[in-house]
Structures are given as structure tokens and as C-alpha cells.
Coordinates of C-alpha atoms in Angstrom, one line a residue:
M108 CA -188.1 155.4 140.3
S109 CA -185.4 154.8 142.2
V110 CA -183.0 157.4 143.1
L111 CA -179.7 157.1 144.4
V112 CA -178.9 159.4 147.3
V113 CA -175.1 160.7 147.7
P114 CA -174.5 162.4 151.0
V115 CA -171.2 164.9 150.2
R116 CA -168.8 165.8 152.7
R117 CA -167.5 168.1 153.7
S118 CA -163.7 168.1 152.7
V119 CA -160.9 169.4 155.7
S120 CA -158.0 170.9 155.0
L121 CA -155.8 169.8 157.9
L122 CA -154.6 174.4 157.1
E123 CA -158.1 174.6 158.7
P124 CA -156.7 176.7 161.9
E125 CA -160.2 175.9 163.9
L126 CA -160.2 172.6 163.2
Q127 CA -156.6 171.7 164.2
G128 CA -157.2 169.6 167.4
Q129 CA -160.6 168.6 167.1
G130 CA -160.8 164.9 166.4
S131 CA -163.0 163.0 164.2
T132 CA -165.7 161.4 164.9
N133 CA -168.5 160.9 162.3
V134 CA -166.4 159.3 159.4
V135 CA -166.1 156.0 158.0
Y136 CA -163.1 154.3 156.2
Q137 CA -163.7 154.1 152.4
A138 CA -163.0 150.8 150.5
H139 CA -161.5 151.1 147.3
H140 CA -163.0 149.0 144.2
V141 CA -159.3 149.1 143.1
S142 CA -157.1 146.1 144.1
R143 CA -153.8 146.7 145.2
S144 CA -152.9 143.9 142.6
K145 CA -154.5 146.0 139.8
R146 CA -153.1 149.4 140.7
G147 CA -149.9 147.8 140.2
Q148 CA -150.5 145.8 137.4
V149 CA -151.2 149.4 135.4
V150 CA -148.7 151.8 137.8
G151 CA -145.0 151.5 136.1
T152 CA -143.3 150.6 133.7
R153 CA -143.0 146.5 135.7
G154 CA -146.6 144.8 136.9
G155 CA -146.7 144.0 140.7
F156 CA -147.6 145.9 143.6
R157 CA -144.4 146.8 144.9
G158 CA -146.4 150.2 147.7
C159 CA -143.7 150.9 150.9
T160 CA -142.5 153.7 152.2
V161 CA -138.2 154.2 152.9
W162 CA -138.0 156.1 155.9
L163 CA -134.9 158.2 156.2
T164 CA -133.7 159.8 159.7
G165 CA -130.8 161.2 160.4
L166 CA -129.3 164.5 161.6
S167 CA -129.6 167.8 159.3
G168 CA -126.9 167.7 157.2
A169 CA -126.6 163.4 157.4
G170 CA -127.1 163.6 153.9
K171 CA -130.9 162.5 154.5
T172 CA -132.0 164.5 151.4
T173 CA -129.3 163.4 148.4
I174 CA -129.7 160.3 149.4
G175 CA -134.0 160.9 149.4
F176 CA -133.9 162.2 145.9
A177 CA -131.0 160.4 144.7
L178 CA -132.5 157.2 145.3
E179 CA -136.6 158.9 143.6
E180 CA -133.8 159.2 140.4
Y181 CA -132.5 155.7 139.9
L182 CA -135.4 153.6 141.0
V183 CA -137.7 156.0 138.5
S184 CA -134.9 155.1 135.4
H185 CA -135.0 151.5 136.5
G186 CA -138.6 151.3 136.1
I187 CA -140.1 152.1 139.9
P188 CA -142.8 154.3 140.0
C189 CA -141.2 156.5 143.3
Y190 CA -141.1 160.0 145.0
S191 CA -139.3 162.1 147.6
L192 CA -140.9 164.4 150.4
D193 CA -138.5 165.2 151.6
G194 CA -138.3 168.1 155.5
D195 CA -138.3 171.4 154.6
N196 CA -140.6 170.9 150.8
V197 CA -142.8 169.6 153.2
R198 CA -143.1 172.9 155.5
H199 CA -143.5 174.9 152.5
G200 CA -147.5 173.6 151.7
L201 CA -149.2 170.4 154.3
N202 CA -147.5 171.6 157.3
K203 CA -146.6 175.0 157.0
N204 CA -149.2 176.3 159.9
L205 CA -146.5 173.6 161.8
G206 CA -143.4 175.4 164.0
F207 CA -141.2 173.7 165.8
S208 CA -142.4 172.8 169.2
A209 CA -142.7 169.3 170.8
A210 CA -146.0 169.0 170.2
D211 CA -145.6 170.8 166.1
R212 CA -142.4 167.9 165.2
E213 CA -145.0 165.4 166.9
E214 CA -148.0 166.2 164.6
N215 CA -145.3 166.8 161.6
I216 CA -143.9 163.3 161.5
R217 CA -147.5 162.4 161.7
R218 CA -149.3 163.8 159.2
I219 CA -145.8 162.9 157.1
A220 CA -146.6 159.3 158.0
E221 CA -150.3 159.4 157.1
V222 CA -149.3 161.0 153.6
A223 CA -145.9 158.6 153.4
R224 CA -149.4 155.8 154.0
L225 CA -151.0 156.9 150.5
F226 CA -148.2 157.5 148.7
A227 CA -147.1 153.4 149.3
D228 CA -150.7 152.0 149.2
A229 CA -151.3 153.6 145.3
G230 CA -148.4 151.3 144.8
L231 CA -145.7 153.9 144.7
V232 CA -142.2 153.6 146.9
C233 CA -141.8 156.8 148.9
I234 CA -139.4 158.1 150.3
T235 CA -139.5 160.0 153.2
S236 CA -136.2 162.5 154.3
F237 CA -136.9 163.6 157.6
I238 CA -134.9 164.3 160.9
S239 CA -137.8 162.9 163.0
P240 CA -135.0 162.3 166.1
F241 CA -137.8 160.6 168.2
T242 CA -138.0 156.6 168.4
K243 CA -141.9 157.1 169.5
D244 CA -142.8 159.4 166.3
R245 CA -140.9 156.6 164.1
Q246 CA -142.8 153.7 165.8
N247 CA -145.9 155.7 166.2
A248 CA -145.0 156.1 161.3
R249 CA -143.9 152.2 161.7
K250 CA -147.4 151.0 163.3
I251 CA -149.3 153.9 160.5
H252 CA -148.3 151.4 157.7
E253 CA -148.7 148.2 159.6
A254 CA -152.1 148.7 160.2
G255 CA -152.8 149.2 156.5
G256 CA -150.0 145.7 155.5
L257 CA -147.9 147.9 154.1
P258 CA -144.1 148.0 154.4
F259 CA -142.1 150.1 156.1
F260 CA -138.0 150.5 156.0
E261 CA -136.4 152.7 159.0
I262 CA -133.4 153.7 157.9
F263 CA -130.6 155.5 159.9
V264 CA -128.6 157.7 158.3
D265 CA -125.7 158.0 160.0
A266 CA -123.0 160.4 160.2
P267 CA -121.5 161.8 163.0
L268 CA -122.3 165.1 164.9
N269 CA -118.8 166.9 163.6
I270 CA -118.7 166.5 159.6
C271 CA -122.9 167.6 159.7
E272 CA -121.1 171.0 160.2
S273 CA -118.9 170.5 158.4
R274 CA -121.5 169.8 155.5
D275 CA -124.0 173.7 157.5
V276 CA -124.8 174.2 153.9
K277 CA -128.3 175.4 155.1
G278 CA -126.0 178.3 158.1
L279 CA -128.1 176.1 161.3
Y280 CA -125.2 174.3 162.9
K281 CA -124.0 178.2 163.0
K282 CA -127.2 180.2 164.1
A283 CA -127.3 177.1 167.0
R284 CA -124.2 177.4 168.4
A285 CA -125.0 181.4 168.3
G286 CA -128.1 180.8 170.1
E287 CA -130.7 182.2 167.9
I288 CA -132.0 178.6 166.7
K289 CA -133.4 176.8 169.6
G290 CA -134.5 173.3 170.4
F291 CA -132.5 172.4 167.8
T292 CA -131.6 168.3 166.8
G293 CA -128.0 167.9 167.5
I294 CA -127.5 170.5 168.9
D295 CA -129.4 171.9 172.6
S296 CA -131.7 168.3 171.5
E297 CA -131.2 165.3 171.5
Y298 CA -131.7 162.9 168.9
E299 CA -132.7 160.0 169.7
K300 CA -130.6 156.7 167.2
P301 CA -133.0 154.1 165.5
E302 CA -131.6 150.3 167.6
A303 CA -133.4 148.8 165.3
P304 CA -133.7 150.6 161.9
E305 CA -133.5 147.8 158.6
L306 CA -130.9 149.9 157.5
V307 CA -127.4 151.3 158.7
L308 CA -126.0 154.0 156.1
K309 CA -122.4 155.9 156.9
T310 CA -122.5 158.5 154.3
N311 CA -118.8 159.9 156.4
V312 CA -117.5 157.2 154.9
A313 CA -119.8 155.4 151.8
S314 CA -120.0 157.4 148.7
V315 CA -124.0 158.4 147.5
S316 CA -123.8 155.4 144.7
E317 CA -122.6 153.6 147.3
C318 CA -125.2 154.2 150.0
I319 CA -128.1 153.9 147.1
Q320 CA -126.4 150.5 146.1
Q321 CA -127.2 149.6 149.6
V322 CA -131.1 150.8 149.7
V323 CA -131.9 148.9 146.5
E324 CA -130.7 145.9 148.2
L325 CA -132.9 145.6 150.9
L326 CA -135.5 146.6 148.7
Q327 CA -134.7 143.5 146.3
A328 CA -133.8 141.2 148.9
Q329 CA -137.9 142.2 150.8
N330 CA -139.1 141.9 146.7
I331 CA -139.6 145.8 146.5
V332 CA -137.4 146.4 143.4
P333 CA -137.7 142.7 141.4
Q334 CA -134.5 140.8 141.0
G335 CA -134.4 141.7 137.2
S336 CA -135.7 144.7 136.8
I337 CA -132.1 146.2 138.3
K338 CA -129.7 145.2 135.4
D339 CA -125.5 146.4 134.8
V340 CA -125.0 146.6 131.6
L341 CA -124.8 143.7 130.0
E342 CA -121.2 142.2 128.1
L343 CA -121.2 139.0 126.5
F344 CA -117.7 137.9 125.9
V345 CA -116.7 134.7 127.0
P346 CA -115.6 134.4 131.0
E347 CA -111.6 134.7 130.9
N348 CA -112.0 131.1 133.1
K349 CA -113.3 129.6 130.1
L350 CA -111.9 131.3 127.2
S351 CA -109.4 128.4 126.7
S352 CA -112.5 125.6 126.6
V353 CA -114.4 127.9 123.8
R354 CA -112.1 128.7 122.0
A355 CA -111.6 125.5 120.6
E356 CA -114.8 124.9 120.9
A357 CA -115.0 127.4 118.3
E358 CA -112.7 126.3 116.4
K359 CA -114.0 122.1 116.4
L360 CA -117.9 124.1 115.5
P361 CA -119.7 124.5 111.6
S362 CA -118.9 128.3 110.5
V363 CA -120.4 130.9 109.4
E364 CA -118.2 133.5 107.4
I365 CA -119.9 137.7 108.9
T366 CA -119.5 140.7 107.8
K367 CA -117.4 143.9 108.3
L368 CA -121.5 145.5 109.2
D369 CA -122.1 142.0 111.2
L370 CA -119.3 142.7 112.6
Q371 CA -119.7 145.8 114.2
W372 CA -123.1 144.3 115.1
V373 CA -121.3 141.6 117.2
Q374 CA -119.4 144.5 118.9
V375 CA -122.5 146.5 120.0
L376 CA -124.2 143.1 121.0
S377 CA -121.0 141.5 123.1
E378 CA -120.1 144.9 124.1
G379 CA -123.6 145.4 126.3
W380 CA -125.4 148.6 124.1
A381 CA -128.5 146.3 123.4
T382 CA -129.0 145.4 127.3
P383 CA -130.9 143.1 127.8
L384 CA -130.6 141.4 124.7
K385 CA -128.3 138.3 124.5
G386 CA -127.4 137.0 121.5
F387 CA -129.0 138.8 117.9
M388 CA -132.1 138.5 117.8
R389 CA -134.5 134.9 117.3
E390 CA -138.3 136.1 115.7
A391 CA -140.3 135.8 118.7
E392 CA -137.2 139.7 120.1
Y393 CA -137.6 140.1 115.7
L394 CA -141.6 140.5 115.6
Q395 CA -141.6 142.5 119.3
V396 CA -139.4 145.0 117.7
L397 CA -140.5 145.6 113.9
H398 CA -143.7 145.6 115.4
F399 CA -143.7 147.5 118.6
G400 CA -140.8 149.5 119.1
T401 CA -140.0 147.9 121.9
L402 CA -138.5 144.1 123.7
L403 CA -140.9 142.9 126.6
N404 CA -138.9 142.0 128.8
D405 CA -140.1 141.7 132.1
G406 CA -141.3 145.1 131.1
V407 CA -141.6 148.1 128.4
V408 CA -137.7 148.1 126.5
N409 CA -137.6 150.4 124.4
L410 CA -135.3 148.5 121.6
S411 CA -136.5 150.2 118.1
I412 CA -134.5 148.8 115.6
P413 CA -133.9 145.3 114.3
I414 CA -130.5 143.7 115.6
V415 CA -130.2 140.9 113.1
L416 CA -127.8 137.7 111.5
P417 CA -128.5 136.9 107.8
V418 CA -127.8 133.6 105.9
S419 CA -127.2 132.5 102.2
S420 CA -129.9 129.2 102.0
G421 CA -127.3 127.5 101.5
D422 CA -125.7 128.4 105.1
K423 CA -129.2 128.5 106.3
Q424 CA -129.4 124.5 104.6
R425 CA -126.4 123.2 106.0
L426 CA -126.2 125.1 109.8
E427 CA -129.9 123.9 110.7
G428 CA -129.6 121.4 114.2
C429 CA -126.1 122.8 115.0
E430 CA -126.4 123.2 118.9
A431 CA -123.7 125.3 118.0
L432 CA -122.3 127.8 115.6
A433 CA -119.0 129.9 115.5
L434 CA -118.9 133.0 113.7
S435 CA -115.9 134.2 112.1
Y436 CA -114.7 137.1 110.1
Q437 CA -112.1 136.9 107.4
G438 CA -111.1 133.4 108.4
R439 CA -110.3 134.3 112.4
R440 CA -113.8 132.6 114.8
V441 CA -114.4 135.4 116.5
A442 CA -117.8 134.6 118.5
V443 CA -120.1 131.1 118.9
L444 CA -123.4 131.6 118.8
R445 CA -126.1 129.1 120.9
S446 CA -128.6 127.8 120.1
P447 CA -129.3 129.2 116.6
E448 CA -132.9 130.0 115.1
F449 CA -133.7 130.2 111.8
F450 CA -136.5 131.8 110.6
E451 CA -138.0 133.7 106.6
H452 CA -135.1 137.9 106.2
R453 CA -138.7 139.4 104.6
K454 CA -136.5 142.2 103.6
E455 CA -138.7 144.4 102.4
E456 CA -141.5 144.3 105.2
R457 CA -138.4 145.0 107.6
C458 CA -137.0 148.4 105.5
A459 CA -141.4 149.6 105.1
R460 CA -141.2 149.1 109.2
V461 CA -137.7 150.4 109.5
W462 CA -137.1 152.7 107.2
G463 CA -140.6 153.6 106.2
T464 CA -139.8 153.8 102.9
T465 CA -138.5 150.8 100.3
C466 CA -135.7 152.3 98.6
P467 CA -133.3 150.0 97.1
R468 CA -131.5 153.6 96.3
H469 CA -131.1 154.4 99.6
P470 CA -127.9 153.2 101.0
H471 CA -128.3 150.7 104.2
I472 CA -131.7 149.1 102.8
Q473 CA -129.5 148.7 99.7
M474 CA -127.5 146.3 102.3
V475 CA -130.8 144.5 103.6
M476 CA -131.6 144.3 100.2
E477 CA -128.5 142.7 99.2
S478 CA -127.8 140.2 102.7
G479 CA -128.9 136.9 103.6
D480 CA -132.7 135.7 103.1
W481 CA -132.6 133.4 106.5
L482 CA -132.4 135.6 109.9
V483 CA -130.3 133.6 112.9
G484 CA -130.7 134.2 116.2
G485 CA -129.0 132.8 119.1
D486 CA -127.6 133.4 122.2
L487 CA -123.6 134.9 121.6
L488 CA -120.2 134.1 123.2
V489 CA -118.0 136.7 121.9
L490 CA -113.7 135.7 122.2
E491 CA -111.9 138.5 122.5
K492 CA -113.1 142.2 123.0
I493 CA -113.9 143.8 119.2
K494 CA -110.6 145.6 118.3
W495 CA -110.1 147.6 114.5
D496 CA -106.6 148.4 114.9
D497 CA -106.7 151.7 113.7
G498 CA -105.6 153.8 115.8
L499 CA -108.8 155.1 117.8
D500 CA -109.2 151.3 119.3
Q501 CA -108.8 153.3 122.7
Y502 CA -110.9 155.8 122.5
R503 CA -113.3 152.7 121.8
L504 CA -114.7 152.8 125.7
T505 CA -117.8 150.9 126.4
P506 CA -120.4 151.1 128.4
R507 CA -119.0 150.0 131.9
A508 CA -115.7 151.8 130.6
L509 CA -117.5 154.9 130.8
K510 CA -119.2 154.1 133.6
Q511 CA -116.1 154.0 135.4
R512 CA -115.1 156.6 133.8
F513 CA -118.5 159.7 134.7
R514 CA -118.3 158.2 138.4
E515 CA -114.3 159.1 138.8
M516 CA -115.0 162.5 137.1
N517 CA -117.3 162.8 139.6
A518 CA -119.8 163.4 137.4
D519 CA -123.1 163.8 138.9
A520 CA -125.2 164.9 135.5
V521 CA -124.1 162.9 132.2
F522 CA -125.4 164.7 128.8
A523 CA -125.1 162.9 125.8
F524 CA -124.9 164.5 122.4
Q525 CA -124.9 161.4 119.2
L526 CA -123.2 162.7 115.8
R527 CA -121.8 161.7 112.4
N528 CA -120.5 165.2 111.2
P529 CA -117.8 167.9 112.5
V530 CA -118.6 170.2 115.1
H531 CA -119.3 173.2 114.0
N532 CA -119.8 176.0 117.3
G533 CA -123.6 175.4 116.8
H534 CA -123.6 172.3 118.0
A535 CA -120.5 173.7 120.4
L536 CA -123.5 176.0 120.8
L537 CA -125.9 173.1 121.8
M538 CA -123.6 171.6 124.7
Q539 CA -122.5 174.9 126.2
D540 CA -126.4 175.4 127.1
T541 CA -127.2 172.5 128.1
R542 CA -124.1 172.1 130.8
R543 CA -125.5 175.5 131.5
Q544 CA -128.8 175.0 132.5
L545 CA -128.3 171.5 134.2
L546 CA -125.7 173.8 136.4
E547 CA -128.6 176.4 136.8
R548 CA -130.9 172.7 138.1
G549 CA -128.3 172.6 141.2
Y550 CA -126.4 170.2 139.4
K551 CA -122.5 170.1 140.1
N552 CA -120.1 168.9 137.7
P553 CA -122.5 167.9 134.4
V554 CA -120.0 165.8 132.4
L555 CA -119.9 165.8 128.4
L556 CA -120.4 162.9 126.7
L557 CA -119.4 163.4 123.1
H558 CA -120.1 160.4 120.8
P559 CA -119.6 160.2 117.0
L560 CA -120.8 156.9 115.8
G561 CA -118.0 154.9 114.5
G562 CA -119.4 152.3 113.1
W563 CA -120.2 152.0 109.1
T564 CA -121.6 155.6 107.8
K565 CA -121.9 156.3 103.1
D566 CA -119.7 156.8 101.3
D567 CA -120.3 160.6 101.4
D568 CA -120.0 161.3 105.1
V569 CA -116.6 162.2 106.8
P570 CA -114.7 159.0 107.5
L571 CA -114.2 158.2 111.7
E572 CA -110.1 158.9 111.4
W573 CA -111.0 162.5 110.7
R574 CA -113.9 163.3 112.6
M575 CA -111.7 162.3 115.1
K576 CA -109.1 164.5 113.9
Q577 CA -111.8 167.4 114.1
H578 CA -113.1 167.0 117.4
A579 CA -110.0 166.5 118.9
A580 CA -109.4 170.2 117.5
V581 CA -112.4 171.7 118.7
L582 CA -111.6 170.5 123.0
E583 CA -107.5 171.8 122.0
E584 CA -109.4 174.8 121.0
Q585 CA -111.2 174.7 124.1
V586 CA -114.8 175.5 122.3
L587 CA -115.7 172.6 124.6
D588 CA -114.1 172.4 127.7
P589 CA -111.9 168.9 127.7
K590 CA -112.3 168.9 131.9
S591 CA -115.6 167.8 131.6
T592 CA -116.1 166.2 128.3
I593 CA -115.1 162.1 127.7
V594 CA -114.7 162.1 123.4
A595 CA -115.4 158.1 122.9
I596 CA -116.5 156.1 120.3
F597 CA -120.3 154.7 119.4
P598 CA -119.7 150.9 117.4
S599 CA -123.1 151.1 117.0
P600 CA -123.3 151.5 112.8
M601 CA -125.2 153.7 111.0
L602 CA -128.6 153.4 109.8
Y603 CA -130.5 156.9 108.4
A604 CA -133.7 155.7 109.6
G605 CA -134.7 159.3 110.8
P606 CA -137.1 159.3 113.9
T607 CA -137.0 155.0 114.5
E608 CA -132.9 154.9 114.7
V609 CA -132.5 157.9 117.7
Q610 CA -134.4 156.4 119.7
W611 CA -131.8 153.2 119.6
H612 CA -129.5 156.1 119.6
C613 CA -130.6 158.1 123.2
R614 CA -131.3 154.5 124.8
A615 CA -127.4 152.9 124.0
R616 CA -126.4 155.8 125.5
M617 CA -128.4 155.7 128.5
I618 CA -127.1 151.9 128.3
A619 CA -124.0 153.8 129.2
G620 CA -124.9 155.9 132.1
A621 CA -126.6 159.0 130.4
N622 CA -129.4 160.7 131.9
F623 CA -129.2 163.8 129.5
Y624 CA -129.4 163.9 125.7
I625 CA -129.4 166.2 123.3
V626 CA -131.3 165.4 119.9
G627 CA -130.3 167.9 117.0
R628 CA -132.5 168.8 114.0
D629 CA -133.9 166.0 111.8
P630 CA -131.6 163.2 113.6
A631 CA -131.0 160.3 111.9
G632 CA -132.3 162.1 108.9
M633 CA -131.3 161.5 105.8
P634 CA -132.1 163.5 102.0
H635 CA -134.6 160.7 100.1
P636 CA -132.8 159.1 97.3
D637 CA -135.1 159.9 94.5
T638 CA -136.5 163.1 95.6
K639 CA -133.0 165.1 97.6
K640 CA -135.9 166.2 100.3
D641 CA -135.7 165.3 104.2
L642 CA -136.6 161.6 103.9
Y643 CA -138.3 162.0 107.5
E644 CA -139.9 165.4 109.4
P645 CA -136.7 167.2 110.9
T646 CA -138.9 168.2 114.4
H647 CA -140.0 164.2 114.7
G648 CA -137.1 162.8 115.9
G649 CA -137.2 164.8 119.1
K650 CA -140.5 164.6 119.4
V651 CA -141.0 161.2 119.3
L652 CA -137.4 161.2 121.4
S653 CA -140.0 162.9 124.1
M654 CA -142.6 160.0 124.2
A655 CA -141.0 157.2 123.5
P656 CA -142.1 154.2 125.5
G657 CA -139.2 153.0 127.9
L658 CA -136.4 155.6 127.6
T659 CA -137.5 157.2 131.4
S660 CA -134.2 158.1 132.4
V661 CA -132.9 159.6 130.6
E662 CA -134.5 164.1 129.5
I663 CA -134.8 165.2 126.6
I664 CA -133.1 168.3 125.8
P665 CA -135.0 169.7 122.7
F666 CA -132.9 170.7 119.8
R667 CA -132.8 174.8 119.7
V668 CA -132.0 175.7 115.8
A669 CA -128.5 177.7 115.1
A670 CA -127.2 179.9 113.5
Y671 CA -124.7 182.7 112.4
N672 CA -125.4 185.8 113.5
K673 CA -123.9 188.1 111.7
L674 CA -123.8 191.2 113.7
K675 CA -122.2 189.0 116.4
R676 CA -119.4 187.2 114.2
A677 CA -120.4 183.8 116.4
M678 CA -123.2 181.4 115.7
D679 CA -126.3 181.7 118.0
F680 CA -129.3 181.1 118.1
Y681 CA -131.8 182.0 116.4
D682 CA -134.2 184.7 116.2
P683 CA -136.8 184.7 113.8
K684 CA -137.9 188.6 114.7
R685 CA -134.4 189.7 113.9
H686 CA -134.5 186.3 110.4
D687 CA -132.2 189.4 108.5
D688 CA -129.8 189.5 111.0
F689 CA -128.7 185.5 110.7
D690 CA -126.8 183.4 108.5
F691 CA -127.5 179.9 108.1
I692 CA -124.9 178.0 106.2
S693 CA -125.6 174.3 105.2
G694 CA -123.4 171.6 105.0
T695 CA -123.3 171.9 101.4
R696 CA -122.2 175.4 101.1
M697 CA -119.5 174.2 104.3
R698 CA -118.1 171.6 102.0
K699 CA -118.2 173.9 98.9
L700 CA -115.7 175.9 100.8
A701 CA -113.3 173.4 102.1
R702 CA -112.8 171.9 99.4
E703 CA -112.2 174.9 97.3
G704 CA -109.6 175.9 100.6
E705 CA -111.6 179.0 101.5
N706 CA -112.4 179.7 105.6
P707 CA -116.0 180.0 107.0
P708 CA -117.2 183.6 108.2
D709 CA -114.9 184.1 111.9
G710 CA -117.1 182.0 114.6
F711 CA -118.6 179.6 112.4
M712 CA -116.0 176.8 113.7
A713 CA -113.3 176.4 115.3
P714 CA -109.3 177.7 113.1
K715 CA -107.8 173.8 113.7
A716 CA -110.6 172.4 113.9
W717 CA -111.6 173.6 110.3
K718 CA -108.3 173.8 109.3
V719 CA -108.7 169.4 109.5
L720 CA -112.0 169.5 107.5
T721 CA -110.1 171.8 104.7
T722 CA -107.0 169.1 104.6
Y723 CA -110.0 166.5 104.4
Y724 CA -111.9 167.8 101.6
Q725 CA -108.8 168.6 99.5
S726 CA -106.9 165.3 99.9
L727 CA -110.2 164.4 97.9
E728 CA -109.5 167.0 95.3
K729 CA -106.2 165.0 95.1
K730 CA -108.2 161.6 94.7
N731 CA -110.5 163.0 92.0

């Protein structure tokens, strides 16, 4: 019988004082059994080893920490695994036994370089934010990485001393000037500027987002970040310089007449809400979405609903074999579909997988069942922005337009709220509480994207025109802060597909720049047409979102139940211990009050907003 003897090696902490200063001689480096290429296949959502260190150096107050954390957030949101090591944070733990003597400063940087090397070897982009004032220490950090065959990028975060002093949020420069801190870099201790850094960031003239873009471009040039991973919004409009020729081509091509619902999907695709789709789904994309809820496009891209174009058997027979065809709406050519691919529209299977039911009385399933027996996918070229001329087009902001608005508002966080119903004060409470949480977490200017769905909805939903009037009244009465809120229309049709659809709603807002998403009770749900019970379990939407693949750049703000507090005479978060204090005002009861011209309890909804609803429901009564 053979016995394997495993030597037990004592783990030595860097913080054990009796061992500080002693060299380790009786240790042997142990090679990993897992290769870097293999590790790279499983770290993050994009294959490939990307381990490296981004070493941010510069004076205190230059912006290293701000850029480090922003870069970390940006890369993670694009599926690139990384970790940011900050100087102050590390001195709270690993290096808390070090002071600021010359020897301790050198040891501080040595330890950080070794830790960064381990992170990089694990396949992460390690971002370090340390003053690291001495050339010798930074060169040593580079050598540690080079010895391990790992990329090292020295980035000089360059800001003039007077700018750094003006940003003195910690009050350190003031103390150094007063002589309370000795050996402070930039005051009575020299900062040795890098002679040949890979990049210089001028933070006194460039914004944080501009600095991040420069770093990302550097990492792309060095094949750390794949070129295809940092995608802008993919719009599908014909370029201005080719518009006249493509428009002339469209007039000559064979065409298919599309429905209003189809045109809404053309708008969604053309404006980039479904990035990286290049048009209506081809069969491979359709199958990926139907079976996996994702696109396998250089990683995992969450896309939970099919975006497809049904056509009749006659159209399929007439158009099959064409290199391109035109899409017409009400006789007007609106787009060209190149390299069309026809495949069977298996309607029952589609409905069963998307909705979890094939009930023909479900309003969207009914439309699917009545649509064409074939689907056609292909690359879409849209001739111009879709407009509906209903007085609301100014609210239909594209993802690119929304991102620009967020930049203009200097938003450092964007939290989105999807809705297809009027806003009552319970909804407002969720949004107000989210803003409060973000401010407590250190964000300075969180902006709310109030984003009502503007495509097809079922007949008994409040029409978009009236919902927009109601939302305007909510802002007018400042239930929500107009200065930190953008109201825009999301052009997608409604599916009423519950947890499957809510992923689509969340991801589309992620494309538009939202990094927080408020999920409500029973999102995208409805009663079963026959049983009248909830078609989907009301909490599953939030639970699914919190686990959904490919939504890494957005944080889910979980739903909290709000109800009318009879004692406070206001909407409040429900406390089951005080159940009798609360009144749950259902949608049915709300509609009944509005139709009869009665008012809800004070504090349920802003009075002007309620007036809009009563006007709408009473107009229905007159029509009936």
C-alpha cells in the first residue's frame, strides 16, 4: 500500500511582525495545474485570457481613485472581469502595519505590485490607484509583472498641483501646508513624474468618461479588451451620404407590406434598442433566443424575446431568392432587408416558450397566431427615423440621444423605471427611495429615466397619450423632481410575457445608459384570460432579473410593497406587523373611482394627475 505524504506548509501572513524583514529561503514556487488560457475561458463572460495591471499613478487629488473605480465599473459592465485596488482601502487591511517612511512606502508598493500580479495571473484586469511617487518603485512593479509574463500599463494621472489642492476633499494638503503632515507628496516630498508611461491622462481638461475612453482604447490596442466587446449603440439607419441611392433602390425592389406592430419593431431595431441585432432575427438567432434567452455573440448577450417579421406563404413564395426586399407601411417604403432568410413560423412552439402558455385569448398570443406562417430575417437598413406624428415624437428619444442627455445633466448614475400604467404615489415612493439609496452610496447626481412603454398595448390599458399627460402632471406637482428626471417613450410593443419580457425591458434600458433598474410587482404580467389569476407568480420577475445572464452592467433595485397608510394619509412601504393600518387600492378600484368622478384617499395620487385619469375614464363612459 503506497502512501502519499503531503508536506504541510505554514501559511505566513504579511502582517506577522516577528517575520517582517526576514527573507524566505526555504520555499519553492509551485506551478498551477490550470493554464492561463483555460482560466480565461471561464473568467467573465468573454473567452480569452485578459490578465494585466493598469497602474494609475499621480498626486493625491489627481483623480486616480475616481478613474480607477469608473474604469472598473465600465469594464465589468462590458463583461471584462477586473478589480480595483485603492491606496486608502489597502492600508485598511493588507498594509495597515505600514507607515509613510521611505522604507514603508517602498514596501507598500512592492506588496501592491505582488497582489496586482496575482490578480492579473488569475485573468483579471487589475487596476491600482496609488500615488507611487518614486520611479524606482514603479519600475520594480513593472519588473514583477514582466517576470511573470504579464502586461503592465503605467498611466500617469496628470493634474497640476494647484488643481489637486483645490480638490482637497480629504483636507490633506491643508494639513501638509500647516506642517501637520510631514513628507506629503507634492509639498515636502517629491513626486517623480513617469518618463515613458503608456498613457497620460490630463484630468484638469478631460472628463472622467473621456479618460475612461482613452484607457479602453489603450487596452483594445493591446488586445486586452476585444474590439467587438465595447459596443456603442448599433443604429440601423442608412448613412446620410447613401440615403438617396438606397431610397431609389428601395423603390425598385420587390416589397412586403408590414403591420403597425411590425413597424414598431422596425423602430426598436433601427434605434439600437436591440443591439447587437443587425435586423430581424435569422433562424440561428431566433433559436438561440427561443431556447437560451441569449444571443451567443462574442459572449453572452441577454435577449429574451424573439424580434421577428412574419410573412404569408404567398409573400415567401414570391420573395424567396431575392437578394434584398423593401418593407412598406401603408404603401410607403420605410426600409430595405438585405440577404433575407425565410424559415418556418412555428407559432405554438414560439408561444409556449415565450409566454409559457398557448392560450389563444392572450392578446399578444392572438396576434402571433393570426400572423404569417413564415418568418423572414435579414440585415435591416432603415431609410429614416420612424415618426408617428401624434404630438409625442419629441419624447421618443433614441438610446444615443438619452446617453447624450445624461451627459449634459452630469449624471453619475441613471436609474430606470419601466411602466405602462399611470404613476401613483406608491410608484413615486419607490423612485424617491431609490434616489435616496444612491445618494447614500456616494453618487452625487443620480438621474431618473421615467420610461413609459409606447408600443402596442392591450385594449383596456390607458392609452399612451393619456399616460403622458398624467406623467406630466406628476412632474408638475413635483411628486418627482423635474430637474433630475427625464421622461421619454420606449418604442417597444408590450408582450405581457412576465419574467421573460422583463429581461428585455431591463436590457433595453441598459443599452440606453441606465445602470440601475427598478423592478416592480408582477412586471409585464397580466391575469390569465380564463382563470383571471396571475399568469405569472408576482415576485418571479424580480428574482429572474437578479439571476439573468448578460445583464452585468445594471443593478436591480428590488421591489418593495407600497400601500396606502391610513394613519399617515400617504403611500408607505407596507409593514405586515401593522397590516390594519394599510389599504391596498387595486387597479380595478382605482378605475371605478375615476369613472365615477370620485377622488381616491388624500396622498394616493397627485391631484392634477388624478384629474387627467378621471377625464380619460369619463370620456370612455361618454363613448359607451
